[in-house]
Structures are given as C-alpha cells and as structure tokens.
C-alpha cells in the first residue's frame, strides 16, 4: 500500500496545504479543524463519491518550543479527478514494446544455442584452424562442404577436397610453429632459402561428399628417407564416421632462388623430428610409374598454357592443386 501511494505521488499532482485549505473553506470546512495523523479512506454518503482523510502528526520544534499543527482533509474522488494531470503519466506502450523486443531477442538466442546443442554434427570447426590431438602429433579439422565447392551433381570436386588437404596442412604447421617465410618452413629453412615442394601424391576416394556434409580431416607428418617428409590425410564423414578419402604424399626441399633440389640439413631435421608421428601411411605405396607423355601418347594435349597470377602461391610457384584443376579442365574439353 505504501509503495502504491509513493508511486501514485510521482504521477498525480499533490495539493498544497494552501490549496487544501481554500478547497475546504469553499465547502464550509474551517481550516483549523484539519488533523493530519495518517491515511484513512471510507465510503462517502453521496453515491459514487469517496471521502479521504489524510492524517499525519508532526510536532516540530522552533527555538525549543513545540509547535502543533492539526489538519483534517476530506475530499471527494470527483474533485480529486479534476486536479489530476493525465499528461504527466509515462508512455506505457513504449515501455511494453521495449520489454517485448528484449524477450523476443532472448528467445531467438536461446533457440540458436539449443539448436547447436542438439545438432553438433552440423557444425564445422568453430575456430577455423582445427586442433592438435593424439599428444599433439595429429592435426584435426572439420569442413562444411560449401555451395561453391560442388559441381552440377551437388558433390564436392577432387580439387575442392585437395584444397582441404592443403588447408589442414598449413593450419597444422601454424599450430606447431612452422610458418617462417613459406608454407611449412622452419627457421633454419628460412635462413637457407629452402621451401617445400610435393613430388608424389596418392589419393583414394571412397565417395564424394555432398553439399552441406561436414567432413573431418586428420593429418600428420613423418620422415621419408634421408631428405624427404611424408604427410598423410584421413577424411571421415563427421556424422557417420565412415571414411571418405585417404591421401599420402612425399615432400622434398628446393632452393627458393635456384629452384634446385636440396638435401635436408641436420638443423632442419632436428626442428622437424619432434613432430614426426610414428604411423604407417594410410595408403600402400604404388610402385607404378607414370609413363612419359608426348603428343602421340597423351590422350589430351593443350599448348600455350600460361600460369596466371592467381595460380601462384606464396612460394611463387604453381600450387599442386592448380595442376589438378588444369587436368580436370583439359579432360572436359
């Protein structure tokens, strides 16, 4: 009741003592008969009216002398309504609209969070760079097959999947700190102007993922002979766990300026050795060699092919995935 009275006082005009006295005088109530000691309300004798008594006791002291004031206020509800200013009331519609907007926004966020909780299989890697697993020797990353990575059959192309291979490889190097001046370069490689190039890659596809599928790729590195490094990839369907494709490759070093093969320096091997995983290749080595092709033995020939600027990577050479794209384009001619 006190809170209601306090709230009402902020919206309604409160009559002053002079106006109350004049109002009582106009109705024949003498001012000295007012006794302010509390708040009491009772039904008035006239129909539709209400009598309100506002009573309070205050005995102030002035120069150690008690001064008493007695006031007795009786008013009709009708006369109170005449002195009420409704223009001072706040715009409740705006406040309710703001509260409704807040609740709708909160409900939308809760729906999104609930959807992510119930369907984790539809989510790609949140950070975008994957994470290290199995004692830091294997890098794992998820990819959602995008609309621009598929063909007319709504399946991802081999070129798109090999781009995923490359992306996981680079993010793996980034996670273990091997990104100095080139893709996967160690500090000692940078000092010696050495970069990696792929000399062999073997890929086996079980099935091509569809638009909207989420694939999980595991990749790791190991030694390959005295001067090479091997990198493997194993791709699973994120929802079913079934294998989608596997790939293995061999990488060697060349001098960035002379473009000649280089042996692996012992300093570089020491930098790489802590990250080598003792795991078998995901695919058995294929000992078959590709025959040398010429105009007579090749099924397709295209002359005058010139690499464009967007065919080059940061090492200033044509990226291996671009060769795959060229081959696929040539076969469609």
PDB file of C-alpha atoms in Angstrom, residues 191-323:
ATOM      1  CA  UNK A 191      67.832 -18.933 -43.254  1.00  0.00           C
ATOM      2  CA  UNK A 192      68.899 -21.266 -46.071  1.00  0.00           C
ATOM      3  CA  UNK A 193      66.197 -20.100 -48.543  1.00  0.00           C
ATOM      4  CA  UNK A 194      64.642 -23.585 -48.634  1.00  0.00           C
ATOM      5  CA  UNK A 195      60.981 -24.343 -49.368  1.00  0.00           C
ATOM      6  CA  UNK A 196      58.864 -27.493 -49.675  1.00  0.00           C
ATOM      7  CA  UNK A 197      57.564 -28.969 -52.933  1.00  0.00           C
ATOM      8  CA  UNK A 198      55.474 -32.106 -53.372  1.00  0.00           C
ATOM      9  CA  UNK A 199      56.994 -34.830 -55.573  1.00  0.00           C
ATOM     10  CA  UNK A 200      54.415 -37.565 -55.161  1.00  0.00           C
ATOM     11  CA  UNK A 201      50.805 -37.736 -54.048  1.00  0.00           C
ATOM     12  CA  UNK A 202      48.454 -40.694 -53.946  1.00  0.00           C
ATOM     13  CA  UNK A 203      44.745 -40.157 -53.236  1.00  0.00           C
ATOM     14  CA  UNK A 204      41.985 -42.747 -52.923  1.00  0.00           C
ATOM     15  CA  UNK A 205      38.363 -41.559 -52.812  1.00  0.00           C
ATOM     16  CA  UNK A 206      35.696 -43.809 -51.289  1.00  0.00           C
ATOM     17  CA  UNK A 207      32.876 -41.397 -52.077  1.00  0.00           C
ATOM     18  CA  UNK A 208      32.480 -37.708 -52.762  1.00  0.00           C
ATOM     19  CA  UNK A 209      30.713 -35.720 -50.007  1.00  0.00           C
ATOM     20  CA  UNK A 210      27.577 -33.773 -50.822  1.00  0.00           C
ATOM     21  CA  UNK A 211      26.731 -30.135 -50.363  1.00  0.00           C
ATOM     22  CA  UNK A 212      26.166 -29.482 -46.649  1.00  0.00           C
ATOM     23  CA  UNK A 213      28.086 -32.547 -45.426  1.00  0.00           C
ATOM     24  CA  UNK A 214      30.653 -31.975 -42.674  1.00  0.00           C
ATOM     25  CA  UNK A 215      33.947 -33.822 -43.121  1.00  0.00           C
ATOM     26  CA  UNK A 216      36.656 -34.320 -40.523  1.00  0.00           C
ATOM     27  CA  UNK A 217      40.282 -34.468 -41.657  1.00  0.00           C
ATOM     28  CA  UNK A 218      43.186 -35.859 -39.646  1.00  0.00           C
ATOM     29  CA  UNK A 219      46.692 -35.113 -40.899  1.00  0.00           C
ATOM     30  CA  UNK A 220      50.241 -35.817 -39.649  1.00  0.00           C
ATOM     31  CA  UNK A 221      53.842 -35.799 -40.852  1.00  0.00           C
ATOM     32  CA  UNK A 222      56.653 -38.366 -40.702  1.00  0.00           C
ATOM     33  CA  UNK A 223      60.102 -38.821 -42.213  1.00  0.00           C
ATOM     34  CA  UNK A 224      60.559 -40.175 -45.732  1.00  0.00           C
ATOM     35  CA  UNK A 225      64.069 -41.352 -46.465  1.00  0.00           C
ATOM     36  CA  UNK A 226      67.026 -39.061 -45.805  1.00  0.00           C
ATOM     37  CA  UNK A 227      65.813 -35.898 -47.496  1.00  0.00           C
ATOM     38  CA  UNK A 228      62.041 -36.110 -47.645  1.00  0.00           C
ATOM     39  CA  UNK A 229      58.990 -35.699 -45.453  1.00  0.00           C
ATOM     40  CA  UNK A 230      55.759 -37.643 -45.704  1.00  0.00           C
ATOM     41  CA  UNK A 231      52.333 -36.202 -44.995  1.00  0.00           C
ATOM     42  CA  UNK A 232      49.126 -38.232 -44.717  1.00  0.00           C
ATOM     43  CA  UNK A 233      45.440 -37.319 -44.581  1.00  0.00           C
ATOM     44  CA  UNK A 234      42.440 -39.375 -43.469  1.00  0.00           C
ATOM     45  CA  UNK A 235      38.998 -37.924 -44.176  1.00  0.00           C
ATOM     46  CA  UNK A 236      35.863 -39.109 -42.319  1.00  0.00           C
ATOM     47  CA  UNK A 237      32.220 -38.226 -42.510  1.00  0.00           C
ATOM     48  CA  UNK A 238      31.662 -36.149 -39.351  1.00  0.00           C
ATOM     49  CA  UNK A 239      28.240 -37.692 -38.688  1.00  0.00           C
ATOM     50  CA  UNK A 240      28.717 -41.359 -39.579  1.00  0.00           C
ATOM     51  CA  UNK A 241      32.457 -41.754 -39.050  1.00  0.00           C
ATOM     52  CA  UNK A 242      32.829 -43.560 -42.379  1.00  0.00           C
ATOM     53  CA  UNK A 243      35.952 -42.993 -44.464  1.00  0.00           C
ATOM     54  CA  UNK A 244      35.502 -40.599 -47.377  1.00  0.00           C
ATOM     55  CA  UNK A 245      39.029 -40.454 -48.760  1.00  0.00           C
ATOM     56  CA  UNK A 246      42.674 -41.020 -47.869  1.00  0.00           C
ATOM     57  CA  UNK A 247      45.818 -39.418 -49.160  1.00  0.00           C
ATOM     58  CA  UNK A 248      49.586 -39.713 -48.755  1.00  0.00           C
ATOM     59  CA  UNK A 249      52.349 -37.541 -50.177  1.00  0.00           C
ATOM     60  CA  UNK A 250      56.131 -37.035 -50.236  1.00  0.00           C
ATOM     61  CA  UNK A 251      57.733 -33.599 -49.966  1.00  0.00           C
ATOM     62  CA  UNK A 252      61.316 -32.501 -50.660  1.00  0.00           C
ATOM     63  CA  UNK A 253      63.224 -29.231 -50.361  1.00  0.00           C
ATOM     64  CA  UNK A 254      64.363 -26.923 -53.108  1.00  0.00           C
ATOM     65  CA  UNK A 255      66.283 -23.687 -53.036  1.00  0.00           C
ATOM     66  CA  UNK A 256      63.869 -20.811 -53.464  1.00  0.00           C
ATOM     67  CA  UNK A 257      66.220 -18.884 -55.754  1.00  0.00           C
ATOM     68  CA  UNK A 258      67.956 -21.590 -57.805  1.00  0.00           C
ATOM     69  CA  UNK A 259      64.912 -23.945 -57.898  1.00  0.00           C
ATOM     70  CA  UNK A 260      67.261 -26.901 -57.404  1.00  0.00           C
ATOM     71  CA  UNK A 261      66.730 -29.857 -55.072  1.00  0.00           C
ATOM     72  CA  UNK A 262      68.470 -29.672 -51.724  1.00  0.00           C
ATOM     73  CA  UNK A 263      69.394 -32.199 -49.075  1.00  0.00           C
ATOM     74  CA  UNK A 264      67.717 -31.839 -45.707  1.00  0.00           C
ATOM     75  CA  UNK A 265      70.177 -30.120 -43.338  1.00  0.00           C
ATOM     76  CA  UNK A 266      70.614 -31.731 -39.934  1.00  0.00           C
ATOM     77  CA  UNK A 267      69.491 -28.486 -38.295  1.00  0.00           C
ATOM     78  CA  UNK A 268      66.212 -28.674 -40.184  1.00  0.00           C
ATOM     79  CA  UNK A 269      65.746 -32.339 -39.321  1.00  0.00           C
ATOM     80  CA  UNK A 270      66.240 -31.500 -35.641  1.00  0.00           C
ATOM     81  CA  UNK A 271      63.448 -28.911 -35.894  1.00  0.00           C
ATOM     82  CA  UNK A 272      61.037 -31.349 -37.544  1.00  0.00           C
ATOM     83  CA  UNK A 273      61.810 -34.549 -35.610  1.00  0.00           C
ATOM     84  CA  UNK A 274      59.722 -33.694 -32.502  1.00  0.00           C
ATOM     85  CA  UNK A 275      56.596 -33.525 -34.698  1.00  0.00           C
ATOM     86  CA  UNK A 276      57.108 -36.740 -36.658  1.00  0.00           C
ATOM     87  CA  UNK A 277      54.408 -39.331 -35.912  1.00  0.00           C
ATOM     88  CA  UNK A 278      55.397 -42.982 -35.977  1.00  0.00           C
ATOM     89  CA  UNK A 279      52.433 -44.071 -38.050  1.00  0.00           C
ATOM     90  CA  UNK A 280      52.057 -46.085 -41.217  1.00  0.00           C
ATOM     91  CA  UNK A 281      50.954 -44.411 -44.391  1.00  0.00           C
ATOM     92  CA  UNK A 282      47.203 -44.504 -44.964  1.00  0.00           C
ATOM     93  CA  UNK A 283      47.805 -45.948 -48.439  1.00  0.00           C
ATOM     94  CA  UNK A 284      50.312 -48.519 -49.612  1.00  0.00           C
ATOM     95  CA  UNK A 285      52.956 -47.157 -51.909  1.00  0.00           C
ATOM     96  CA  UNK A 286      52.161 -47.529 -55.558  1.00  0.00           C
ATOM     97  CA  UNK A 287      55.332 -48.592 -57.329  1.00  0.00           C
ATOM     98  CA  UNK A 288      53.909 -47.888 -60.756  1.00  0.00           C
ATOM     99  CA  UNK A 289      55.453 -45.025 -62.631  1.00  0.00           C
ATOM    100  CA  UNK A 290      53.584 -42.688 -64.858  1.00  0.00           C
ATOM    101  CA  UNK A 291      54.698 -43.010 -68.465  1.00  0.00           C
ATOM    102  CA  UNK A 292      56.241 -40.050 -70.151  1.00  0.00           C
ATOM    103  CA  UNK A 293      53.714 -38.339 -72.316  1.00  0.00           C
ATOM    104  CA  UNK A 294      54.142 -36.737 -75.678  1.00  0.00           C
ATOM    105  CA  UNK A 295      51.825 -35.608 -78.429  1.00  0.00           C
ATOM    106  CA  UNK A 296      51.259 -39.183 -79.552  1.00  0.00           C
ATOM    107  CA  UNK A 297      50.790 -40.937 -76.193  1.00  0.00           C
ATOM    108  CA  UNK A 298      48.777 -38.277 -74.365  1.00  0.00           C
ATOM    109  CA  UNK A 299      45.018 -38.536 -74.557  1.00  0.00           C
ATOM    110  CA  UNK A 300      44.633 -34.765 -74.282  1.00  0.00           C
ATOM    111  CA  UNK A 301      47.057 -32.035 -75.261  1.00  0.00           C
ATOM    112  CA  UNK A 302      46.842 -28.318 -74.672  1.00  0.00           C
ATOM    113  CA  UNK A 303      49.551 -25.969 -75.853  1.00  0.00           C
ATOM    114  CA  UNK A 304      50.292 -22.410 -74.890  1.00  0.00           C
ATOM    115  CA  UNK A 305      49.152 -22.820 -71.268  1.00  0.00           C
ATOM    116  CA  UNK A 306      50.455 -19.877 -69.232  1.00  0.00           C
ATOM    117  CA  UNK A 307      50.075 -19.696 -65.433  1.00  0.00           C
ATOM    118  CA  UNK A 308      48.144 -16.693 -64.227  1.00  0.00           C
ATOM    119  CA  UNK A 309      48.875 -14.655 -61.137  1.00  0.00           C
ATOM    120  CA  UNK A 310      46.218 -16.417 -59.053  1.00  0.00           C
ATOM    121  CA  UNK A 311      47.783 -19.780 -59.923  1.00  0.00           C
ATOM    122  CA  UNK A 312      50.861 -18.952 -57.801  1.00  0.00           C
ATOM    123  CA  UNK A 313      51.150 -19.470 -54.046  1.00  0.00           C
ATOM    124  CA  UNK A 314      53.302 -17.629 -51.503  1.00  0.00           C
ATOM    125  CA  UNK A 315      56.350 -19.611 -52.630  1.00  0.00           C
ATOM    126  CA  UNK A 316      55.921 -18.096 -56.105  1.00  0.00           C
ATOM    127  CA  UNK A 317      55.319 -21.387 -57.876  1.00  0.00           C
ATOM    128  CA  UNK A 318      52.222 -23.039 -59.291  1.00  0.00           C
ATOM    129  CA  UNK A 319      50.383 -24.746 -56.465  1.00  0.00           C
ATOM    130  CA  UNK A 320      49.958 -28.519 -56.794  1.00  0.00           C
ATOM    131  CA  UNK A 321      46.162 -28.228 -56.560  1.00  0.00           C
ATOM    132  CA  UNK A 322      46.214 -25.969 -59.620  1.00  0.00           C
ATOM    133  CA  UNK A 323      47.700 -28.806 -61.668  1.00  0.00           C
TER     134      UNK A 323
END
